[in-house]
Amino acid sequence: MTSTDYQYISYEDSLKVLKLPYRQGRDRRQFSMYILLPDARDGLWNLAEKLSSEPEFLEKHTQTQEVRVGQFKLPKLKISFGFEASDLLKCLGLHLPFGAEADLSEMVDSPLAQGLCVSSVSHRAFVEVNEEGTEAAATTLMRLMQQSMPRDPPMKIDFVADHPFLFMIREDLTRVVLFLGHVLNPLLGA
């Protein structure tokens, strides 16, 4: 993905953070994709450690206004992952919905609800970034544009993701992270 548009990019502490807001749906939720690009080509694992150990890390490194962009290159990527989660949930102590004593009557509107239990739980995730934007799960989302142009900052910021980076999709009001991953070799997607 390349762009000459204004983007939400912050740059401090040897880290660039790109925020790509998705179009807001009918409710109040606000989803965004974040690309966290360390300056150091081998800085991915240090960044991951900071992100997991400092609760306000992303808030401290997020731009609230769009800035002028110089070079802007984000590789195409398509990542999908799935796994059967029943055994994992049972290991974490969640046994009730899987057994005969399960009561799913508030989830299922049927007289047969008393006899139901969970037989398996599967998880699938899908994220794609291409020239048109990003897609996550089965929902296509687009970047918002402001009606009036913001004032030009003194310089343009480059954002070229040509080395390992982290990405996440987050609901910004609750700060709940829905997807989190990393790209080790962005040049493979070219």
PDB file of C-alpha atoms in Angstrom:
ATOM      1  CA  MET A   1       0.000   0.000   0.000  1.00  0.00           C
ATOM      2  CA  THR A   2       1.356   3.418  -0.902  1.00  0.00           C
ATOM      3  CA  SER A   3      -0.240   6.767  -0.215  1.00  0.00           C
ATOM      4  CA  THR A   4       0.291  10.492  -0.516  1.00  0.00           C
ATOM      5  CA  ASP A   5      -2.625  11.230   1.827  1.00  0.00           C
ATOM      6  CA  TYR A   6      -2.268  12.582   5.307  1.00  0.00           C
ATOM      7  CA  GLN A   7      -1.940   9.770   7.849  1.00  0.00           C
ATOM      8  CA  TYR A   8      -1.981   9.327  11.620  1.00  0.00           C
ATOM      9  CA  ILE A   9       1.721   8.730  12.284  1.00  0.00           C
ATOM     10  CA  SER A  10       3.618   9.386  15.502  1.00  0.00           C
ATOM     11  CA  TYR A  11       7.372   9.217  15.830  1.00  0.00           C
ATOM     12  CA  GLU A  12       9.224   9.171  19.126  1.00  0.00           C
ATOM     13  CA  ASP A  13      11.472   6.897  21.173  1.00  0.00           C
ATOM     14  CA  SER A  14      12.868   5.250  17.990  1.00  0.00           C
ATOM     15  CA  LEU A  15       9.383   4.015  17.074  1.00  0.00           C
ATOM     16  CA  LYS A  16       6.884   4.994  14.397  1.00  0.00           C
ATOM     17  CA  VAL A  17       3.226   4.145  14.933  1.00  0.00           C
ATOM     18  CA  LEU A  18       0.743   4.306  12.068  1.00  0.00           C
ATOM     19  CA  LYS A  19      -2.953   4.363  12.929  1.00  0.00           C
ATOM     20  CA  LEU A  20      -5.398   3.392  10.172  1.00  0.00           C
ATOM     21  CA  PRO A  21      -8.936   4.106  11.444  1.00  0.00           C
ATOM     22  CA  TYR A  22     -11.744   2.005   9.994  1.00  0.00           C
ATOM     23  CA  ARG A  23     -15.058   3.435   8.910  1.00  0.00           C
ATOM     24  CA  GLN A  24     -17.362   3.542  11.922  1.00  0.00           C
ATOM     25  CA  GLY A  25     -20.456   1.353  11.807  1.00  0.00           C
ATOM     26  CA  ARG A  26     -23.898   2.184  13.134  1.00  0.00           C
ATOM     27  CA  ASP A  27     -22.836   1.778  16.740  1.00  0.00           C
ATOM     28  CA  ARG A  28     -20.246   3.816  18.628  1.00  0.00           C
ATOM     29  CA  ARG A  29     -17.346   1.388  18.383  1.00  0.00           C
ATOM     30  CA  GLN A  30     -14.188   2.755  16.721  1.00  0.00           C
ATOM     31  CA  PHE A  31     -11.793   0.206  15.257  1.00  0.00           C
ATOM     32  CA  SER A  32      -8.262   0.970  14.056  1.00  0.00           C
ATOM     33  CA  MET A  33      -5.322  -0.973  12.721  1.00  0.00           C
ATOM     34  CA  TYR A  34      -1.968  -0.005  14.201  1.00  0.00           C
ATOM     35  CA  ILE A  35       1.404  -0.697  12.614  1.00  0.00           C
ATOM     36  CA  LEU A  36       4.273  -0.383  15.129  1.00  0.00           C
ATOM     37  CA  LEU A  37       7.579   0.008  13.301  1.00  0.00           C
ATOM     38  CA  PRO A  38      10.766   0.186  15.393  1.00  0.00           C
ATOM     39  CA  ASP A  39      13.684   2.133  13.894  1.00  0.00           C
ATOM     40  CA  ALA A  40      16.051  -0.738  14.629  1.00  0.00           C
ATOM     41  CA  ARG A  41      15.747  -3.597  12.162  1.00  0.00           C
ATOM     42  CA  ASP A  42      16.176  -6.031  15.084  1.00  0.00           C
ATOM     43  CA  GLY A  43      13.935  -4.066  17.485  1.00  0.00           C
ATOM     44  CA  LEU A  44      10.795  -6.204  17.166  1.00  0.00           C
ATOM     45  CA  TRP A  45      11.226  -8.317  20.302  1.00  0.00           C
ATOM     46  CA  ASN A  46      12.184  -5.333  22.468  1.00  0.00           C
ATOM     47  CA  LEU A  47       9.065  -3.557  21.178  1.00  0.00           C
ATOM     48  CA  ALA A  48       6.875  -6.599  21.936  1.00  0.00           C
ATOM     49  CA  GLU A  49       8.225  -6.678  25.492  1.00  0.00           C
ATOM     50  CA  LYS A  50       7.474  -2.977  26.037  1.00  0.00           C
ATOM     51  CA  LEU A  51       3.981  -3.344  24.569  1.00  0.00           C
ATOM     52  CA  SER A  52       3.143  -6.230  26.891  1.00  0.00           C
ATOM     53  CA  SER A  53       4.699  -4.755  30.045  1.00  0.00           C
ATOM     54  CA  GLU A  54       3.597  -1.104  29.823  1.00  0.00           C
ATOM     55  CA  PRO A  55      -0.225  -0.797  29.883  1.00  0.00           C
ATOM     56  CA  GLU A  56      -0.300   2.732  28.434  1.00  0.00           C
ATOM     57  CA  PHE A  57       2.423   2.144  25.823  1.00  0.00           C
ATOM     58  CA  LEU A  58       0.162   2.446  22.778  1.00  0.00           C
ATOM     59  CA  GLU A  59      -1.626   5.518  24.158  1.00  0.00           C
ATOM     60  CA  LYS A  60       1.717   7.296  24.634  1.00  0.00           C
ATOM     61  CA  HIS A  61       2.721   6.567  21.035  1.00  0.00           C
ATOM     62  CA  THR A  62      -0.478   7.315  19.114  1.00  0.00           C
ATOM     63  CA  GLN A  63      -1.043  10.388  16.949  1.00  0.00           C
ATOM     64  CA  THR A  64      -4.422  12.135  17.294  1.00  0.00           C
ATOM     65  CA  GLN A  65      -4.070  14.361  14.209  1.00  0.00           C
ATOM     66  CA  GLU A  66      -3.094  13.493  10.675  1.00  0.00           C
ATOM     67  CA  VAL A  67       0.356  14.548   9.475  1.00  0.00           C
ATOM     68  CA  ARG A  68       1.904  15.011   6.043  1.00  0.00           C
ATOM     69  CA  VAL A  69       3.517  11.897   4.685  1.00  0.00           C
ATOM     70  CA  GLY A  70       6.701  11.718   2.659  1.00  0.00           C
ATOM     71  CA  GLN A  71       7.440   8.153   1.620  1.00  0.00           C
ATOM     72  CA  PHE A  72       4.655   5.772   2.633  1.00  0.00           C
ATOM     73  CA  LYS A  73       5.015   2.074   1.949  1.00  0.00           C
ATOM     74  CA  LEU A  74       3.160  -0.719   3.689  1.00  0.00           C
ATOM     75  CA  PRO A  75       3.557  -4.258   2.336  1.00  0.00           C
ATOM     76  CA  LYS A  76       0.655  -6.386   1.217  1.00  0.00           C
ATOM     77  CA  LEU A  77      -0.010  -9.068   3.756  1.00  0.00           C
ATOM     78  CA  LYS A  78      -2.541 -11.811   4.193  1.00  0.00           C
ATOM     79  CA  ILE A  79      -2.545 -13.745   7.428  1.00  0.00           C
ATOM     80  CA  SER A  80      -5.041 -16.332   8.575  1.00  0.00           C
ATOM     81  CA  PHE A  81      -4.948 -18.580  11.579  1.00  0.00           C
ATOM     82  CA  GLY A  82      -7.306 -21.084  13.085  1.00  0.00           C
ATOM     83  CA  PHE A  83      -7.318 -23.616  15.868  1.00  0.00           C
ATOM     84  CA  GLU A  84      -9.673 -25.845  17.819  1.00  0.00           C
ATOM     85  CA  ALA A  85      -9.895 -24.263  21.274  1.00  0.00           C
ATOM     86  CA  SER A  86     -11.898 -26.803  23.315  1.00  0.00           C
ATOM     87  CA  ASP A  87      -8.920 -28.488  24.977  1.00  0.00           C
ATOM     88  CA  LEU A  88      -7.273 -25.136  25.731  1.00  0.00           C
ATOM     89  CA  LEU A  89     -10.443 -23.827  27.377  1.00  0.00           C
ATOM     90  CA  LYS A  90     -10.766 -26.997  29.453  1.00  0.00           C
ATOM     91  CA  CYS A  91      -7.115 -26.650  30.568  1.00  0.00           C
ATOM     92  CA  LEU A  92      -7.938 -23.114  31.700  1.00  0.00           C
ATOM     93  CA  GLY A  93     -10.726 -24.526  33.901  1.00  0.00           C
ATOM     94  CA  LEU A  94     -13.781 -23.964  31.685  1.00  0.00           C
ATOM     95  CA  HIS A  95     -15.533 -27.328  31.991  1.00  0.00           C
ATOM     96  CA  LEU A  96     -19.190 -26.475  32.677  1.00  0.00           C
ATOM     97  CA  PRO A  97     -20.396 -25.677  29.122  1.00  0.00           C
ATOM     98  CA  PHE A  98     -18.864 -28.932  27.816  1.00  0.00           C
ATOM     99  CA  GLY A  99     -20.609 -31.274  30.265  1.00  0.00           C
ATOM    100  CA  ALA A 100     -24.085 -32.628  30.890  1.00  0.00           C
ATOM    101  CA  GLU A 101     -24.629 -30.025  33.644  1.00  0.00           C
ATOM    102  CA  ALA A 102     -24.415 -27.153  31.087  1.00  0.00           C
ATOM    103  CA  ASP A 103     -27.377 -24.771  31.052  1.00  0.00           C
ATOM    104  CA  LEU A 104     -27.493 -22.884  27.759  1.00  0.00           C
ATOM    105  CA  SER A 105     -31.144 -21.860  28.123  1.00  0.00           C
ATOM    106  CA  GLU A 106     -30.297 -18.147  28.116  1.00  0.00           C
ATOM    107  CA  MET A 107     -28.331 -18.524  24.890  1.00  0.00           C
ATOM    108  CA  VAL A 108     -30.721 -20.789  22.988  1.00  0.00           C
ATOM    109  CA  ASP A 109     -34.434 -20.069  22.693  1.00  0.00           C
ATOM    110  CA  SER A 110     -35.708 -23.636  22.551  1.00  0.00           C
ATOM    111  CA  PRO A 111     -37.346 -26.146  24.870  1.00  0.00           C
ATOM    112  CA  LEU A 112     -34.392 -28.425  24.090  1.00  0.00           C
ATOM    113  CA  ALA A 113     -31.889 -25.927  25.535  1.00  0.00           C
ATOM    114  CA  GLN A 114     -31.609 -27.833  28.827  1.00  0.00           C
ATOM    115  CA  GLY A 115     -30.082 -30.823  27.041  1.00  0.00           C
ATOM    116  CA  LEU A 116     -27.501 -28.858  25.081  1.00  0.00           C
ATOM    117  CA  CYS A 117     -23.802 -28.552  25.799  1.00  0.00           C
ATOM    118  CA  VAL A 118     -20.826 -27.246  23.870  1.00  0.00           C
ATOM    119  CA  SER A 119     -19.134 -29.938  21.807  1.00  0.00           C
ATOM    120  CA  SER A 120     -16.277 -27.889  20.371  1.00  0.00           C
ATOM    121  CA  VAL A 121     -14.958 -24.350  20.074  1.00  0.00           C
ATOM    122  CA  SER A 122     -13.044 -23.224  16.996  1.00  0.00           C
ATOM    123  CA  HIS A 123     -11.252 -19.944  16.469  1.00  0.00           C
ATOM    124  CA  ARG A 124     -10.360 -18.411  13.072  1.00  0.00           C
ATOM    125  CA  ALA A 125      -8.791 -15.052  12.367  1.00  0.00           C
ATOM    126  CA  PHE A 126      -8.070 -13.340   9.064  1.00  0.00           C
ATOM    127  CA  VAL A 127      -6.272 -10.064   8.322  1.00  0.00           C
ATOM    128  CA  GLU A 128      -5.369  -8.699   4.885  1.00  0.00           C
ATOM    129  CA  VAL A 129      -3.698  -5.448   3.843  1.00  0.00           C
ATOM    130  CA  ASN A 130      -3.612  -4.533   0.152  1.00  0.00           C
ATOM    131  CA  GLU A 131      -3.775  -1.488  -2.131  1.00  0.00           C
ATOM    132  CA  GLU A 132      -7.424  -0.801  -1.296  1.00  0.00           C
ATOM    133  CA  GLY A 133      -7.053  -0.916   2.474  1.00  0.00           C
ATOM    134  CA  THR A 134      -7.444  -3.580   5.138  1.00  0.00           C
ATOM    135  CA  GLU A 135      -9.916  -6.378   5.779  1.00  0.00           C
ATOM    136  CA  ALA A 136     -10.289  -8.256   9.029  1.00  0.00           C
ATOM    137  CA  ALA A 137     -12.470 -11.306   9.573  1.00  0.00           C
ATOM    138  CA  ALA A 138     -15.251 -10.868   6.993  1.00  0.00           C
ATOM    139  CA  THR A 139     -15.734  -7.137   7.332  1.00  0.00           C
ATOM    140  CA  THR A 140     -14.305  -4.614   4.892  1.00  0.00           C
ATOM    141  CA  LEU A 141     -13.357  -1.340   6.556  1.00  0.00           C
ATOM    142  CA  MET A 142     -12.000   1.885   5.099  1.00  0.00           C
ATOM    143  CA  ARG A 143      -9.945   4.845   6.293  1.00  0.00           C
ATOM    144  CA  LEU A 144     -11.777   8.046   7.305  1.00  0.00           C
ATOM    145  CA  MET A 145     -10.978  11.357   5.664  1.00  0.00           C
ATOM    146  CA  GLN A 146     -11.487  14.723   7.350  1.00  0.00           C
ATOM    147  CA  GLN A 147     -13.577  17.336   5.541  1.00  0.00           C
ATOM    148  CA  SER A 148     -11.095  20.143   6.138  1.00  0.00           C
ATOM    149  CA  MET A 149      -7.371  19.759   5.640  1.00  0.00           C
ATOM    150  CA  PRO A 150      -5.267  19.991   8.805  1.00  0.00           C
ATOM    151  CA  ARG A 151      -2.478  22.513   8.984  1.00  0.00           C
ATOM    152  CA  ASP A 152       0.795  21.351   7.501  1.00  0.00           C
ATOM    153  CA  PRO A 153       3.421  20.349  10.036  1.00  0.00           C
ATOM    154  CA  PRO A 154       6.926  21.675   9.444  1.00  0.00           C
ATOM    155  CA  MET A 155       8.097  18.432   7.829  1.00  0.00           C
ATOM    156  CA  LYS A 156       6.819  15.255   6.232  1.00  0.00           C
ATOM    157  CA  ILE A 157       7.132  11.930   8.034  1.00  0.00           C
ATOM    158  CA  ASP A 158       8.212   8.837   6.132  1.00  0.00           C
ATOM    159  CA  PHE A 159       6.670   5.481   6.971  1.00  0.00           C
ATOM    160  CA  VAL A 160       8.362   2.627   5.119  1.00  0.00           C
ATOM    161  CA  ALA A 161       7.667  -0.811   6.621  1.00  0.00           C
ATOM    162  CA  ASP A 162      10.601  -2.662   5.024  1.00  0.00           C
ATOM    163  CA  HIS A 163      11.732  -4.512   8.151  1.00  0.00           C
ATOM    164  CA  PRO A 164      10.001  -6.453  10.988  1.00  0.00           C
ATOM    165  CA  PHE A 165       6.973  -4.766  12.590  1.00  0.00           C
ATOM    166  CA  LEU A 166       4.023  -5.470  14.879  1.00  0.00           C
ATOM    167  CA  PHE A 167       0.400  -4.909  13.895  1.00  0.00           C
ATOM    168  CA  MET A 168      -2.833  -4.939  15.819  1.00  0.00           C
ATOM    169  CA  ILE A 169      -6.500  -4.224  15.335  1.00  0.00           C
ATOM    170  CA  ARG A 170      -8.090  -2.602  18.339  1.00  0.00           C
ATOM    171  CA  GLU A 171     -11.407  -1.118  19.388  1.00  0.00           C
ATOM    172  CA  ASP A 172     -10.239   2.326  20.520  1.00  0.00           C
ATOM    173  CA  LEU A 173     -12.955   3.253  23.035  1.00  0.00           C
ATOM    174  CA  THR A 174     -12.517   0.123  25.165  1.00  0.00           C
ATOM    175  CA  ARG A 175      -8.869  -0.448  24.123  1.00  0.00           C
ATOM    176  CA  VAL A 176      -9.665  -4.127  23.487  1.00  0.00           C
ATOM    177  CA  VAL A 177      -7.175  -5.721  21.086  1.00  0.00           C
ATOM    178  CA  LEU A 178      -8.909  -8.061  18.639  1.00  0.00           C
ATOM    179  CA  PHE A 179      -5.928  -9.103  16.517  1.00  0.00           C
ATOM    180  CA  LEU A 180      -2.215  -8.933  17.246  1.00  0.00           C
ATOM    181  CA  GLY A 181       0.593 -10.210  15.092  1.00  0.00           C
ATOM    182  CA  HIS A 182       3.978  -9.495  13.600  1.00  0.00           C
ATOM    183  CA  VAL A 183       5.592  -9.565  10.207  1.00  0.00           C
ATOM    184  CA  LEU A 184       9.197 -10.739  10.186  1.00  0.00           C
ATOM    185  CA  ASN A 185       9.967 -10.251   6.488  1.00  0.00           C
ATOM    186  CA  PRO A 186       7.690  -7.674   4.827  1.00  0.00           C
ATOM    187  CA  LEU A 187       9.622  -8.070   1.555  1.00  0.00           C
ATOM    188  CA  LEU A 188       8.121 -11.555   1.048  1.00  0.00           C
ATOM    189  CA  GLY A 189       4.676 -10.032   0.434  1.00  0.00           C
ATOM    190  CA  ALA A 190       5.957  -7.842  -2.414  1.00  0.00           C
TER     191      ALA A 190
END
